[in-house]
Short mmCIF file of C-alpha atoms in Angstrom, two decimals:
data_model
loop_
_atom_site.label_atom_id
_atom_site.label_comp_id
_atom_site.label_asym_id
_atom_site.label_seq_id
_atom_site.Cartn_x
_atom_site.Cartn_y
_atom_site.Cartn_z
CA UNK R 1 35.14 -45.24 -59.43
CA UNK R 2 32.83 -42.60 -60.69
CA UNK R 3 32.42 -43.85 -63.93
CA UNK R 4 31.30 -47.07 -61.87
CA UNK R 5 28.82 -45.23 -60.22
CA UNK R 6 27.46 -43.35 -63.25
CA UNK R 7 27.28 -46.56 -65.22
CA UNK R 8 25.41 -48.14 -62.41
CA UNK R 9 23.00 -45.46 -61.91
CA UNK R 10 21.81 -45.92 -65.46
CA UNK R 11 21.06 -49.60 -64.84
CA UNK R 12 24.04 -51.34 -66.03
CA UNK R 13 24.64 -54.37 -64.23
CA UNK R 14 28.23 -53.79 -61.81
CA UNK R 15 29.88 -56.15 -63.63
CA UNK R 16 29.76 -54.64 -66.83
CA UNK R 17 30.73 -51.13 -65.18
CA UNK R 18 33.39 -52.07 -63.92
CA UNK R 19 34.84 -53.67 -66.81
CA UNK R 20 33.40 -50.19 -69.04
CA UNK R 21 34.86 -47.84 -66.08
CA UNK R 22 38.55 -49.91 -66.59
CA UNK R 23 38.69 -49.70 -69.92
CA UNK R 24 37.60 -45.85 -69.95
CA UNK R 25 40.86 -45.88 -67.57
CA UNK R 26 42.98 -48.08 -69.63
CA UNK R 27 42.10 -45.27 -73.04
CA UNK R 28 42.55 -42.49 -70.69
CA UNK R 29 46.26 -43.36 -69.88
CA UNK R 30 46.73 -44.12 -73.35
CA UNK R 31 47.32 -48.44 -72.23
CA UNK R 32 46.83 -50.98 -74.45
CA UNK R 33 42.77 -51.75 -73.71
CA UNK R 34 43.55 -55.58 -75.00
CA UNK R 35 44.98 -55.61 -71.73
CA UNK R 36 41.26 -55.66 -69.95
CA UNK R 37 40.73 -59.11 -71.60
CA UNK R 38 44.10 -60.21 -70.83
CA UNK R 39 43.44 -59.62 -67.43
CA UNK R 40 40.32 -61.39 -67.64
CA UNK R 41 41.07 -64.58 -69.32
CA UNK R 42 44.29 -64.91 -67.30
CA UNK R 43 42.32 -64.83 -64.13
CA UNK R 44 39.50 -66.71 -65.76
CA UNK R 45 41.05 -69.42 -66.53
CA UNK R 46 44.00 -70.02 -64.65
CA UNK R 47 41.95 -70.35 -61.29
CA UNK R 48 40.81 -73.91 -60.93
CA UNK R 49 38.59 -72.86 -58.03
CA UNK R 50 36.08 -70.70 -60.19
CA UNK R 51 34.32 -73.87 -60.76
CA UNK R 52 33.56 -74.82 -57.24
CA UNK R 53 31.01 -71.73 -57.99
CA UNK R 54 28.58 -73.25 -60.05
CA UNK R 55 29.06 -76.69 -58.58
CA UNK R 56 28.38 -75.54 -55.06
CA UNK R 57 25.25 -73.66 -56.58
CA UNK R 58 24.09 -76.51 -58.58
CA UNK R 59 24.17 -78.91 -55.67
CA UNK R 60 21.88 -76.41 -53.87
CA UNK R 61 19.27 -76.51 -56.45
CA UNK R 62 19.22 -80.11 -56.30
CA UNK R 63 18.72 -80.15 -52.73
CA UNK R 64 16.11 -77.25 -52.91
CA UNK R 65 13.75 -80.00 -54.31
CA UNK R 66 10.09 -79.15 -52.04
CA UNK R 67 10.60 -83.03 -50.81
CA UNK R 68 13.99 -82.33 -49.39
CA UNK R 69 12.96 -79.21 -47.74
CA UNK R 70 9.67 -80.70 -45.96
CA UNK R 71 11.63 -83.19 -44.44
CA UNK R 72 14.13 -80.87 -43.42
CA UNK R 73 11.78 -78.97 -41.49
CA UNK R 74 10.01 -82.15 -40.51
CA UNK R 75 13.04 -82.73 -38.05
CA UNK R 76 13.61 -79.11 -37.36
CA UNK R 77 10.27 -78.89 -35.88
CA UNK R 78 10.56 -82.40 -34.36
CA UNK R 79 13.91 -81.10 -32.62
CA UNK R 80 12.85 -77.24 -31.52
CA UNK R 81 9.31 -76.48 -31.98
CA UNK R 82 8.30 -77.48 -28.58
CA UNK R 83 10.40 -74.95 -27.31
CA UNK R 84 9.11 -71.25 -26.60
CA UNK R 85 9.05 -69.67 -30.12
CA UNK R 86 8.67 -72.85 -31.70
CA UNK R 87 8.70 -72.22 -35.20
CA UNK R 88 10.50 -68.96 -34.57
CA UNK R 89 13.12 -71.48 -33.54
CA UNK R 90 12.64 -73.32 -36.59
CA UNK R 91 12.99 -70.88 -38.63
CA UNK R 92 16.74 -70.18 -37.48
CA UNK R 93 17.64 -73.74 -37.28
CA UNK R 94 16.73 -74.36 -41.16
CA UNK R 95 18.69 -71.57 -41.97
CA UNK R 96 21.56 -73.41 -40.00
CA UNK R 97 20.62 -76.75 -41.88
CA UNK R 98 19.63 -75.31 -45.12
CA UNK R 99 23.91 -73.74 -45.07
CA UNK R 100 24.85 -76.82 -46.58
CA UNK R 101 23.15 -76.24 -49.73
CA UNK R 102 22.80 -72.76 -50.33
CA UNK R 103 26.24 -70.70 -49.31
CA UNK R 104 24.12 -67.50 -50.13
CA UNK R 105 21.76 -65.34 -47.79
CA UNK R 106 19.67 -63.87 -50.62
CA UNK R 107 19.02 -67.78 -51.35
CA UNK R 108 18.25 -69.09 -48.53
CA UNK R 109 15.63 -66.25 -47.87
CA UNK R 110 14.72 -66.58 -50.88
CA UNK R 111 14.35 -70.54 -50.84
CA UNK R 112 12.30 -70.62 -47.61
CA UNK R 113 11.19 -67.02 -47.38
CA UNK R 114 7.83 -67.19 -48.29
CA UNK R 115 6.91 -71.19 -46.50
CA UNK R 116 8.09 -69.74 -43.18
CA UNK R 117 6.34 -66.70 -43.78
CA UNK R 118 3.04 -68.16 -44.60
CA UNK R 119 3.60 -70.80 -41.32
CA UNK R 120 4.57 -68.20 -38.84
CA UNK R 121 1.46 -65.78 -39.99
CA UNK R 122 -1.13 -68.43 -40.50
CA UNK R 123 -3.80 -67.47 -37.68
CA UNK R 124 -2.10 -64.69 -36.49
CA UNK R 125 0.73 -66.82 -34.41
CA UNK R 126 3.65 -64.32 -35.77
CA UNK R 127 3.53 -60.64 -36.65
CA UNK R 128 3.98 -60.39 -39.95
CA UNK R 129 6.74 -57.90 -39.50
CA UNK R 130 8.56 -60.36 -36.94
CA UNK R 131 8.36 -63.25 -39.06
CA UNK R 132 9.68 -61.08 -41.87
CA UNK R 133 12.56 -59.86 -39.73
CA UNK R 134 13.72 -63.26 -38.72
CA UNK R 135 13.22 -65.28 -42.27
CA UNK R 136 15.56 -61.90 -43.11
CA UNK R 137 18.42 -62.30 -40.13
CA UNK R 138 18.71 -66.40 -39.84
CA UNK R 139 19.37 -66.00 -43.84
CA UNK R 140 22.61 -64.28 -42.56
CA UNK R 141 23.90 -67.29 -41.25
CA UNK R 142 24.00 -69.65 -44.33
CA UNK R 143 27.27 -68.00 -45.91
CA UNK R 144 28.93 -68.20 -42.61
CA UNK R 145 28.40 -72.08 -42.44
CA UNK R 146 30.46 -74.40 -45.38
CA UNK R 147 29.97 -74.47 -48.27
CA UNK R 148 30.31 -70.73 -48.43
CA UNK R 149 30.22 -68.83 -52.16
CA UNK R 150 31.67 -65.86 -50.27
CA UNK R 151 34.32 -67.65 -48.68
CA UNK R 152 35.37 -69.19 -51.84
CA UNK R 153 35.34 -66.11 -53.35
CA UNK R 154 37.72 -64.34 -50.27
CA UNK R 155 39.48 -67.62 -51.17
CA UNK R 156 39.97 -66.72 -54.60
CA UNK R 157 41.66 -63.14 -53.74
CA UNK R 158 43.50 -63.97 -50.77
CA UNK R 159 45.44 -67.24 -52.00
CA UNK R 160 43.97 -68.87 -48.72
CA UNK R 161 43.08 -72.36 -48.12
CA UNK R 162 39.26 -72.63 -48.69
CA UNK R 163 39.53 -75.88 -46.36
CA UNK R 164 40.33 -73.67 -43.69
CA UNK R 165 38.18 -70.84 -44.31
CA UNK R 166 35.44 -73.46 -44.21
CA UNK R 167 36.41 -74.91 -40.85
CA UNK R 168 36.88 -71.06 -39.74
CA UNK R 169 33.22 -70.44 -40.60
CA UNK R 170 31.97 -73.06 -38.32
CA UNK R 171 31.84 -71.72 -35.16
CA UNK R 172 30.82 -67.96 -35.51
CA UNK R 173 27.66 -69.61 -37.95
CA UNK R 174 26.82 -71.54 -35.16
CA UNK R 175 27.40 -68.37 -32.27
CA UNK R 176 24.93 -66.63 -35.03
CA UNK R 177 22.33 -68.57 -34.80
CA UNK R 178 22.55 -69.39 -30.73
CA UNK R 179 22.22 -65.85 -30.22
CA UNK R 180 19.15 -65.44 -32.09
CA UNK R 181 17.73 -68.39 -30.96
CA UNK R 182 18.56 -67.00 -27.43
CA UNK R 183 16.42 -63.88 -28.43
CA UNK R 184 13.76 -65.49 -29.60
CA UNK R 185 13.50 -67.05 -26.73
CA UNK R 186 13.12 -64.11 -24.36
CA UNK R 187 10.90 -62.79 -26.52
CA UNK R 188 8.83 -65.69 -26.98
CA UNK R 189 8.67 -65.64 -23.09
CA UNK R 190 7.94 -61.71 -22.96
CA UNK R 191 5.26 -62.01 -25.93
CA UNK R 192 3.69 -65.24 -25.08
CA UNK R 193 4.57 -66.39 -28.56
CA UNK R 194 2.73 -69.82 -29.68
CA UNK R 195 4.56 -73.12 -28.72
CA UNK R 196 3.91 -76.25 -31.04
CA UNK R 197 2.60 -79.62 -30.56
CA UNK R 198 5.54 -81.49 -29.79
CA UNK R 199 6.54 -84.46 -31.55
CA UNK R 200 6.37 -87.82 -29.53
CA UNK R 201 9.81 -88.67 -29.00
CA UNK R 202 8.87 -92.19 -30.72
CA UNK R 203 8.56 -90.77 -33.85
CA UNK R 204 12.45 -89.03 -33.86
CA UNK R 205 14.45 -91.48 -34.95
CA UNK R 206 12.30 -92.35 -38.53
CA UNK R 207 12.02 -88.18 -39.10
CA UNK R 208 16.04 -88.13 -38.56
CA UNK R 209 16.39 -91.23 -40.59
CA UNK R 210 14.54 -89.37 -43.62
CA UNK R 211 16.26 -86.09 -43.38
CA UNK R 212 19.67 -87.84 -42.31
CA UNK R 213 21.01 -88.11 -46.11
CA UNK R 214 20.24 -84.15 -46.63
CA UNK R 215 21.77 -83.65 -43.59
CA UNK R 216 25.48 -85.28 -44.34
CA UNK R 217 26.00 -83.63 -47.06
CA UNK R 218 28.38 -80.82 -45.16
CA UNK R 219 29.55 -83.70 -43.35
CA UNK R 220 30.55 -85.59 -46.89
CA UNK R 221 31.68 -82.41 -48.30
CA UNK R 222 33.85 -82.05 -45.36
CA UNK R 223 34.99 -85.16 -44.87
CA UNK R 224 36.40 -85.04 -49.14
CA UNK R 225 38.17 -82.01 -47.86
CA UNK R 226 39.93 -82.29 -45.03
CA UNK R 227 40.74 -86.80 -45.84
CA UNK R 228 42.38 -85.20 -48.52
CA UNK R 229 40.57 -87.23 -50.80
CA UNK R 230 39.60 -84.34 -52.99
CA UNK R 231 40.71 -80.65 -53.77
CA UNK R 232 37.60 -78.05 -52.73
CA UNK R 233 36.72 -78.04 -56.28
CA UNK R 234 36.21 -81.69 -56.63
CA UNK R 235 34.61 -81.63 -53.40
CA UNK R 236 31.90 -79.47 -54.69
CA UNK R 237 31.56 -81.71 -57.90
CA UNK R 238 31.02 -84.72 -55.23
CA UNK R 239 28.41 -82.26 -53.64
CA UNK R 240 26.71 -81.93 -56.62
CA UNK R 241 26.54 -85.79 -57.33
CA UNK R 242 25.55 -86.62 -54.08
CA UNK R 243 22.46 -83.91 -54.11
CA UNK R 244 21.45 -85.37 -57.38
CA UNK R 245 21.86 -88.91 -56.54
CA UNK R 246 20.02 -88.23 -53.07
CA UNK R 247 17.11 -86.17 -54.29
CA UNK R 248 16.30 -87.93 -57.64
CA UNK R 249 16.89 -91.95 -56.17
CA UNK R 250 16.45 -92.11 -52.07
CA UNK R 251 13.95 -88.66 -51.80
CA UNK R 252 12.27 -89.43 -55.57
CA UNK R 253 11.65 -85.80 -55.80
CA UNK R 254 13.92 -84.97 -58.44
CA UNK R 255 12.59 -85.84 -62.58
CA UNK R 256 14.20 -84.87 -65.34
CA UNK R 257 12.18 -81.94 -65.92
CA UNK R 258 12.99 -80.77 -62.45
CA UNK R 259 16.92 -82.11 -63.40
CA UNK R 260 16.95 -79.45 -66.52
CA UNK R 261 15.26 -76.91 -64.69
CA UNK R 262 18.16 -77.20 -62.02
CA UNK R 263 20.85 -76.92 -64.48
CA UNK R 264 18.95 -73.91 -66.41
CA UNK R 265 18.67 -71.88 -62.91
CA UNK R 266 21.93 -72.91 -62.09
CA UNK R 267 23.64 -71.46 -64.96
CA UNK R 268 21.96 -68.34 -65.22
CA UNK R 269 22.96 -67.54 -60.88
CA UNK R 270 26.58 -68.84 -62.34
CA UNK R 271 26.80 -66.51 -65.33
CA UNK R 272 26.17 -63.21 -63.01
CA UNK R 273 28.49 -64.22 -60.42
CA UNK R 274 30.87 -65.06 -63.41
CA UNK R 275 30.70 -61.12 -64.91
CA UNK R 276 30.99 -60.09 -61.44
CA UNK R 277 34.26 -61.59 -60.89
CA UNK R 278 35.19 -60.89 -64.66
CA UNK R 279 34.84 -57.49 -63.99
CA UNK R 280 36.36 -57.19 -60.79
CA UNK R 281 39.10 -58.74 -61.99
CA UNK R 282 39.88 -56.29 -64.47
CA UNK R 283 39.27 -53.30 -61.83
CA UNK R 284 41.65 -54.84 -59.13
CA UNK R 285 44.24 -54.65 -62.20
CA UNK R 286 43.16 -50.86 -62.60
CA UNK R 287 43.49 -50.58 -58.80
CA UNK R 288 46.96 -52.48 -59.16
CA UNK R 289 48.22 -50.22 -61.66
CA UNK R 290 47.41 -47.02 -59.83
CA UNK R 291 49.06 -48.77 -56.53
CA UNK R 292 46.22 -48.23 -54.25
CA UNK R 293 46.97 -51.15 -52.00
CA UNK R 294 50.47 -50.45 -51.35
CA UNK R 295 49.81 -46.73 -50.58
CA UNK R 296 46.69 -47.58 -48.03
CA UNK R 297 49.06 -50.46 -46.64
CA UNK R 298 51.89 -47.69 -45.95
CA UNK R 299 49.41 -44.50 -44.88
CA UNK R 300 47.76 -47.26 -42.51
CA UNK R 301 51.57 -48.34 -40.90
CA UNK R 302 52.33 -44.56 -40.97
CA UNK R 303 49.00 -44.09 -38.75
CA UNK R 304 50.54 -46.84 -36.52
CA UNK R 305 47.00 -48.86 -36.00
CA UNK R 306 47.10 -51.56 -33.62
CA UNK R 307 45.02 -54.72 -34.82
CA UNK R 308 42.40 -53.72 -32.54
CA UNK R 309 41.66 -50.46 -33.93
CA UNK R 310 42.16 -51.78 -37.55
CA UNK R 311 39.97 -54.62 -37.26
CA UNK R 312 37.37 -52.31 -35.48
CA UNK R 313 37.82 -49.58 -38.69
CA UNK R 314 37.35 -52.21 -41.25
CA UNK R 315 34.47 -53.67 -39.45
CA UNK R 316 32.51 -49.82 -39.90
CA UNK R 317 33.39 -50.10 -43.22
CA UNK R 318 32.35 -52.92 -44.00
CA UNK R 319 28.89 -53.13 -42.38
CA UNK R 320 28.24 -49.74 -43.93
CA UNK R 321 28.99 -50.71 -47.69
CA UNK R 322 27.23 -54.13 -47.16
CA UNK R 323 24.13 -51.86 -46.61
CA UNK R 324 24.42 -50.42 -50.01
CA UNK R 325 26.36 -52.95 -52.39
CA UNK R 326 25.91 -56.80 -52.91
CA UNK R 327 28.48 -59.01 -51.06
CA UNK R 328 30.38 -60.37 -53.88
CA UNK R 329 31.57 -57.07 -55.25
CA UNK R 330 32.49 -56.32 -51.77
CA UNK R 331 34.52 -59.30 -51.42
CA UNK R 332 36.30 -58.78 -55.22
CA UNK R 333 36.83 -55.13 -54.98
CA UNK R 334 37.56 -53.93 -51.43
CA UNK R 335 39.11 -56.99 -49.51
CA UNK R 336 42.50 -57.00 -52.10
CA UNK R 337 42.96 -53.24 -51.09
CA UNK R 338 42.37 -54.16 -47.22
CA UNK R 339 43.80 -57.45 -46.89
CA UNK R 340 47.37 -56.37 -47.52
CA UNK R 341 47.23 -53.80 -44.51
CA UNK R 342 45.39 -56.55 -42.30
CA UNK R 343 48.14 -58.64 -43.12
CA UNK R 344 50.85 -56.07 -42.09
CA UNK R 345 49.49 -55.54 -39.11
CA UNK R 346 49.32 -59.15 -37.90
CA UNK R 347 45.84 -59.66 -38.38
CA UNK R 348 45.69 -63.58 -39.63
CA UNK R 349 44.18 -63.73 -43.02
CA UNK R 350 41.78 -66.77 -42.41
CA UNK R 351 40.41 -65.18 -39.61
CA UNK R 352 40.02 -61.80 -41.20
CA UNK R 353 38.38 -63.84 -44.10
CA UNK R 354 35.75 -64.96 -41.68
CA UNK R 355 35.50 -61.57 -39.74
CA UNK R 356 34.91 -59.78 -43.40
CA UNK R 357 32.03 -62.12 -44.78
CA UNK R 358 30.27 -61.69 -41.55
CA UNK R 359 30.16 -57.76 -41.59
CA UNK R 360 29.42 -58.43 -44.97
CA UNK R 361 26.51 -60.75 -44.60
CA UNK R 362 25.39 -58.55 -41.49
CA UNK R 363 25.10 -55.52 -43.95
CA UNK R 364 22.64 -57.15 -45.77
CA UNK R 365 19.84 -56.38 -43.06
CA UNK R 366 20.89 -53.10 -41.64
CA UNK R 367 18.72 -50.22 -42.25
CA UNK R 368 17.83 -48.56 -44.32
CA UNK R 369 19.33 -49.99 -47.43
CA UNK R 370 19.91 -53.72 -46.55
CA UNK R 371 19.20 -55.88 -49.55
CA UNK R 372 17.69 -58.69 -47.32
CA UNK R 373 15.26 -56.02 -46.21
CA UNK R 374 13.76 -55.23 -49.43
CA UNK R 375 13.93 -58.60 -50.49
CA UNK R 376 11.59 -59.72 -47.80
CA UNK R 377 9.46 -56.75 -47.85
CA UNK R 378 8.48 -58.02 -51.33
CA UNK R 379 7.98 -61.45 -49.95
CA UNK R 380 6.21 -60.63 -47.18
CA UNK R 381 4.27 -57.84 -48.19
CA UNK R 382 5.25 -55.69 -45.20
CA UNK R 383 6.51 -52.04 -45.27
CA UNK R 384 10.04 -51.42 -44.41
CA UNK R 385 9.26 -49.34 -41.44
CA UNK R 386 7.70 -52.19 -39.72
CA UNK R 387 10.24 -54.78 -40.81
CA UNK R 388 13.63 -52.61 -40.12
CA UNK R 389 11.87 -52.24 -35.72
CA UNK R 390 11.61 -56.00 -35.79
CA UNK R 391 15.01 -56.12 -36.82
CA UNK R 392 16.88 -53.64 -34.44
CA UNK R 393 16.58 -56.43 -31.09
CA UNK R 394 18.67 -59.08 -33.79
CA UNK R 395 20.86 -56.39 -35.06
CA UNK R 396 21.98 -56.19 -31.10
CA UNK R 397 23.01 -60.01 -30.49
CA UNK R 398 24.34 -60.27 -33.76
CA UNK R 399 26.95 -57.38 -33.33
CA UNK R 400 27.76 -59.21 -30.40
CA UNK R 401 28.26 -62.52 -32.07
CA UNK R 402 30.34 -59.92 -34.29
CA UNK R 403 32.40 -58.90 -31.89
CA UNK R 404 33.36 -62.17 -30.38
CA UNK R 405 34.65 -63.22 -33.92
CA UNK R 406 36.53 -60.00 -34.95
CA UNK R 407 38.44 -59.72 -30.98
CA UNK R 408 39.09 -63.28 -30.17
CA UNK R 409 40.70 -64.88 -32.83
CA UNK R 410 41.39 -68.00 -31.11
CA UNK R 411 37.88 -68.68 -31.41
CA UNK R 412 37.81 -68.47 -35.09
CA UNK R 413 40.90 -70.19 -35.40
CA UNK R 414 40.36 -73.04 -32.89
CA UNK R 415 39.08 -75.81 -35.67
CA UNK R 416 41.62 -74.99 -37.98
CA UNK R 417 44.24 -75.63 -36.07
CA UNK R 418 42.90 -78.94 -34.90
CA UNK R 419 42.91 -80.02 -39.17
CA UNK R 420 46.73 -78.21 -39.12
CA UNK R 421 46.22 -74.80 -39.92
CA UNK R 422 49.49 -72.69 -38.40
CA UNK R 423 48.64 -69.34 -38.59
#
């Protein structure tokens, strides 16, 4: 682990440390170092749900086409800008819509960051810092919502059914975003926030019927998962057809240009999640070998945890290292060594999946080292100061919408069961 950190310090990317720091470990024992790329390729490519990756990604940079996303927000403002808050409300309910095609949080700030920045500011409606903090917190809920890159990923560890971490995901995504949109709200009310023209109700049904094909694709990836029609990774290559067929033919905003671009972004955001996993999958074998799961698994039985207590200790945890690492690694490195304690304490693995992702994805805007926060502080030109107050009020509904999903399982659990799951 310290080699990991020293490696990282001087700017190598953590993929690459962790696959130096195991093969520093694999020389130090005196192992066979071949056994890193054994390790590797075995994992590589014997897992036939790696690809949903860049599929899922690759579908979200067709759909990230600027015609797609005006009409998306066409009939998010059609549905909630009239509302107090209106394009505060907005704001979260793209992030809701814009789940289907991202599955990442950095993305979908990212994607939208700086259009709903410029919106909310334009004639002083927003504060800067408050439009900041939002864009930053709604981005949260993407990964939540299918398709998920971190829930394929907790997937990929766990041996889990990515069909029913999807369904999982559902509900707590949407209790994330009705809690901020709650909040914003009361503030709107307390502020005297703007509220927008609405849209004549006349004019709903043609703005749905424009962004109606965007919006069935989680319905169509769903639907190829759960008819059985399709394993998740074929699902995600229907995704990706469906976004290009979509955004090039019905939308027209899709050339070939646009087409290569797509594939050129999409394979560069592919390759570093690839040496991520690459080298976290060499690591876990270094963690494997020293039998760090087994001995947490037993020290945590010997400590006699109930669920409650575990859940709530792996919940700290968690939101404190999403503050300072990116969720993938997270998911790759530390969920093998805690899942097999969750698991012997009774704690179901799909919901403690969902319940890790969301501390996870949570991390990523608590002070003072979330990622999301620097990220929009860049895109918003705002100082961190500023941006990490405007945050605190979200911070507070979404650790309840936290704590709903770690202590009432049924909840989670409840769609699930209605597709079959048993656990």
């Amino acid at each position: 682990m310290a080699a990991i950190v020293l490696l990282s310090l001087l700017g190598v990317p953590i993929g690459q440390a962790m696959i130096g720091a195991s093969i520093l470990y694999l020389w130090l024992k005196g192992m066979d170092m071949g056994s890193a790329a054994e390790q590797l390729l075995n994992s590589t490519y014997s897992s036939y749900l790696l690809l949903a990756i860049p599929l899922f990604i690759l579908a979200a940079s067709f759909m990230s086409s600027g015609s797609v996303l005006d009409r998306l927000l066409r009939w998010c403002n059609a549905l909630v800008g009239r509302f107090p808050g209106g394009l505060a409300q907005v704001n979260v309910l793209q992030s809701v819509v814009f789940a289907s095609m991202s599955g990442s949080a950095l993305a979908d700030a990212a994607g939208s960051g700086k259009l709903m920045q410029a919106m909310m500011t334009r004639d002083g409606r927003y504060p800067p810092a408050f439009a900041a903090a939002l864009t930053a917190v709604s981005a949260v809920i993407g990964p939540i919502l299918p398709p998920s890159i971190p829930l394929v990923l907790y997937a990929l560890v766990s041996g889990t059914s990515i069909g029913y971490l999807f369904l999982a995901g559902v509900l707590p995504g949407l209790l994330l975003g009705a809690v901020q949109m709650a909040l914003i709200h009361y503030l709107a009310k307390r502020h005297r926030f703007p509220v927008e023209d609405p849209v004549p109700m006349r004019e709903l049904p043609g703005i749905t019927r424009e962004a109606l094909p965007a919006l069935m694709m989680p319905v169509l990836l769903l639907g190829c998962l759960y008819s059985g029609i399709t394993t998740p990774t074929e699902a995600a290559g229907v995704a990706a057809a469906y976004a290009l067929l979509i955004s090039a033919f019905y939308y027209r905003s899709l050339g070939l240009r646009d087409v290569y671009q797509s594939l050129q972004q999409s394979a560069r955001t592919s390759v570093s999640i690839g040496i991520l996993i690459a080298g976290a999958t060499v690591f876990n074998f270094v963690i494997t070998s020293e039998n760090i799961p087994a001995s947490l698994s037993a020290m945590m039985r010997g400590l006699e945890l109930s669920p409650f207590t575990f859940l709530l200790l792996a919940n700290l945890l968690l939101l404190v290292l999403g503050a300072f690492l990116e969720g993938s690694t997270i998911i790759l490195v530390i969920l093998p060594v805690l899942l097999p304690t969750a698991v012997a304490l009774g704690v179901d693995p799909v919901h403690f999946g969902v319940v890790a992702v969301l501390n996870i994805m949570i991390g990523l805007v608590t002070p003072p080292y979330g990622l999301l926060l620097f990220m929009m502080t860049k895109i918003a030109d705002v100082s961190l100061g500023a941006l990490v107050r405007a945050t605190l009020p979200f911070l507070g509904v979404m650790m309840i919408a936290l704590a709903i999903t770690t202590f009432w399982p049924d909840f989670v659990l409840f769609l699930p069961r209605l597709a079959g799951y048993t656990g």
